[in-house]
Coordinates of C-alpha atoms in Angstrom, one line a residue:
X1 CA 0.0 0.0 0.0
X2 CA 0.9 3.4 -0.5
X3 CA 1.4 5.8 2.9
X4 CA 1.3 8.6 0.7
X5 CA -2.2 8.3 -0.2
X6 CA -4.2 11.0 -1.5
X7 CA -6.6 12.0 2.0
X8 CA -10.0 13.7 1.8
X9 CA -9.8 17.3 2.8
X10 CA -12.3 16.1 5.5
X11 CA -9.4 13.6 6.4
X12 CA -6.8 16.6 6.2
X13 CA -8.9 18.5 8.4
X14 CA -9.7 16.0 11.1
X15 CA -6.3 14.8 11.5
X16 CA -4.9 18.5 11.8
X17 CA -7.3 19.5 14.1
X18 CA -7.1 16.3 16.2
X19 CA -3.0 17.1 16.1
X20 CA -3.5 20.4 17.3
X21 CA -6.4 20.0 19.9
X22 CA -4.3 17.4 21.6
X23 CA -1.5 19.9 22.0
X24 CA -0.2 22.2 25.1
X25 CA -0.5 25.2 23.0
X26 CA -4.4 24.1 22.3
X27 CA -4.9 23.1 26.5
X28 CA -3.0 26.5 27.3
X29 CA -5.4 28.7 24.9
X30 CA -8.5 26.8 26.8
X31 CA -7.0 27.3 30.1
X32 CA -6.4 31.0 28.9
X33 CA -10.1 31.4 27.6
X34 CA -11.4 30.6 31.2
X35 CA -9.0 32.4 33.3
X36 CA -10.0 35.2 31.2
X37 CA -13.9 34.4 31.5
X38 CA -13.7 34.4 35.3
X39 CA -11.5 37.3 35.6
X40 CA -14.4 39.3 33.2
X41 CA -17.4 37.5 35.6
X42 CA -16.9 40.9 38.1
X43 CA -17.3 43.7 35.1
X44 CA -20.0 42.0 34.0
X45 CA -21.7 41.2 37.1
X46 CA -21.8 37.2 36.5
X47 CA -24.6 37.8 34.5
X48 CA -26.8 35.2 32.8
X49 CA -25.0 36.8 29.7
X50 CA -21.5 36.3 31.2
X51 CA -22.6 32.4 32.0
X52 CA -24.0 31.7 28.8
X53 CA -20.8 33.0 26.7
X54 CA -18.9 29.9 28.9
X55 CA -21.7 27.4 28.2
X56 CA -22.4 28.4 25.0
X57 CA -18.8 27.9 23.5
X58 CA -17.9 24.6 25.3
X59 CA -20.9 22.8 24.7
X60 CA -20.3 24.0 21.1
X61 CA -16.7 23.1 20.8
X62 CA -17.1 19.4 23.1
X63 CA -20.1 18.3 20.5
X64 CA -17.8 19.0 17.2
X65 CA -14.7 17.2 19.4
X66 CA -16.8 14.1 20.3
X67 CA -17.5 13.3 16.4
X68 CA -13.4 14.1 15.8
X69 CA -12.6 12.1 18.7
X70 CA -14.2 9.2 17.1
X71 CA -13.4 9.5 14.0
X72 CA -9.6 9.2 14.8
X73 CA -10.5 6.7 17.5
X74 CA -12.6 4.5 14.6
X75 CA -9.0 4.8 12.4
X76 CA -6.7 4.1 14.9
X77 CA -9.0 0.7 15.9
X78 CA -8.8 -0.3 12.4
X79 CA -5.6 0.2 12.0
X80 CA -4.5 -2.0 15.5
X81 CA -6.9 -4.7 14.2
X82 CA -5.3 -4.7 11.1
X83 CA -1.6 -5.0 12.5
X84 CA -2.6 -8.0 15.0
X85 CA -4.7 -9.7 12.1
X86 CA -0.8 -9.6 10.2
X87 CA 0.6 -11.0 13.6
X88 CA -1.8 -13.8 13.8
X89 CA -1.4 -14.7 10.4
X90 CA 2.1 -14.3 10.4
X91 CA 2.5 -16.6 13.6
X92 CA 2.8 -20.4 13.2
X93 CA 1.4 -21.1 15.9
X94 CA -1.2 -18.8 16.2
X95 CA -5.0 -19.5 16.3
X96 CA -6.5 -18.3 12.8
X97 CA -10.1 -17.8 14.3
X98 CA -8.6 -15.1 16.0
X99 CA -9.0 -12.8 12.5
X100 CA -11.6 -10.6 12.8
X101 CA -13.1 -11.3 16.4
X102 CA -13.6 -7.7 16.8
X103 CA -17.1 -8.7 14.4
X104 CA -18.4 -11.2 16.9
X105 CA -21.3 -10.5 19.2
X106 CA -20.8 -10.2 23.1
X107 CA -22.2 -13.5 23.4
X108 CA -19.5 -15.2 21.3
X109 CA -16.5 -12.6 22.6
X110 CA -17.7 -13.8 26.4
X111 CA -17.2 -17.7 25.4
X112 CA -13.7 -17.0 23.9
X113 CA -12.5 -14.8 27.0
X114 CA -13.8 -18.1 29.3
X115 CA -10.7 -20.0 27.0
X116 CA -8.6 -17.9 27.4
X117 CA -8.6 -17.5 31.2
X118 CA -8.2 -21.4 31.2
X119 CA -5.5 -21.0 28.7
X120 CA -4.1 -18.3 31.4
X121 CA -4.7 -20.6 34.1
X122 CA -2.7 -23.3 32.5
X123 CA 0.1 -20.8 32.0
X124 CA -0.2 -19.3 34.9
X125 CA 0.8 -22.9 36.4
X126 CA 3.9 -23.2 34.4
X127 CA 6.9 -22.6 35.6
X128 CA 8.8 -21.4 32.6
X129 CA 7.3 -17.7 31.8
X130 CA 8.4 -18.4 28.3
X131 CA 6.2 -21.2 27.3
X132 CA 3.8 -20.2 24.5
X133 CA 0.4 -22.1 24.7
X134 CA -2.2 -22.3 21.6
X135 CA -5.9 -22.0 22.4
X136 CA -6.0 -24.9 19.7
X137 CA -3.7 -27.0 21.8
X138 CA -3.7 -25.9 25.7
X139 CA -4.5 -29.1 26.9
X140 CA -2.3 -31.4 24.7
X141 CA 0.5 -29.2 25.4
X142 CA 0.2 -29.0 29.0
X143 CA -0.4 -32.8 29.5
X144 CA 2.9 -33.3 27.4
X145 CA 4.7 -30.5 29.6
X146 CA 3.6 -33.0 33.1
X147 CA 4.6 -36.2 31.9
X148 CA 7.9 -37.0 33.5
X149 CA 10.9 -37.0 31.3
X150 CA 12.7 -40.2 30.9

């Protein structure tokens, strides 16, 4: 793939913004917008007017943030699914099913996490923390691992 991909000026946008709002420059400009508001609350008698400027702009600026936030936060998750996808597929011993879990319902996502706190378990037992077990094989592998050598 190319990283050099044309972007969307929506794309360009979001990912500009979402640079700079995360910044200190961006945190010191909000902290310097409501040190000024309180400082201006006296002159203008902490109005209704004076309250609503505050409320106004921040409910404003947090409900265009929340659709930014998760916009990045939808691209980012793809992009993480997409590198351990590679890992799994890349790993011999690796459970395939594991591609694309992130599509299963709760229902199916709560049976796997009961396998893999008894693949845990098993581990957990071990005494070498650099045994690898396979969902596919956790019990083979640990009865192997307890049968005495010779």
């Amino acid at each position: 793939m190319n990283s050099k991909k044309k972007e969307s000026g929506f794309e360009k946008l979001a990912n500009k913004i979402t640079c700079w709002t995360g910044s200190s420059l961006a945190f010191g400009l909000a902290a310097g917008a409501v040190v000024v508001w309180i400082i201006t609350g006296p002159i203008f008698k902490f109005s209704d007017t004076w309250q609503l400027v505050i409320n106004t702009g921040t409910t404003i600026i947090t409900f265009l943030m929340v659709f930014l936030i998760q916009k990045t936060q939808n691209k980012d998750s793809k992009a993480i699914q997409l590198k351990l996808n590679e890992l799994i597929a890349a790993s011999r011993k690796a459970s395939n099913r594991m591609v694309d879990i992130e599509d299963l319902d709760e229902e199916e996502l709560d049976t796997l996490h009961k396998f893999y706190e008894r693949l845990s378990d098993k581990a957990e037992a071990a005494t070498d923390i650099h045994e690898s077990h396979s969902i596919d094989a956790a019990d083979q592998l640990q009865d192997e691992k307890n049968k005495p050598e010779n």
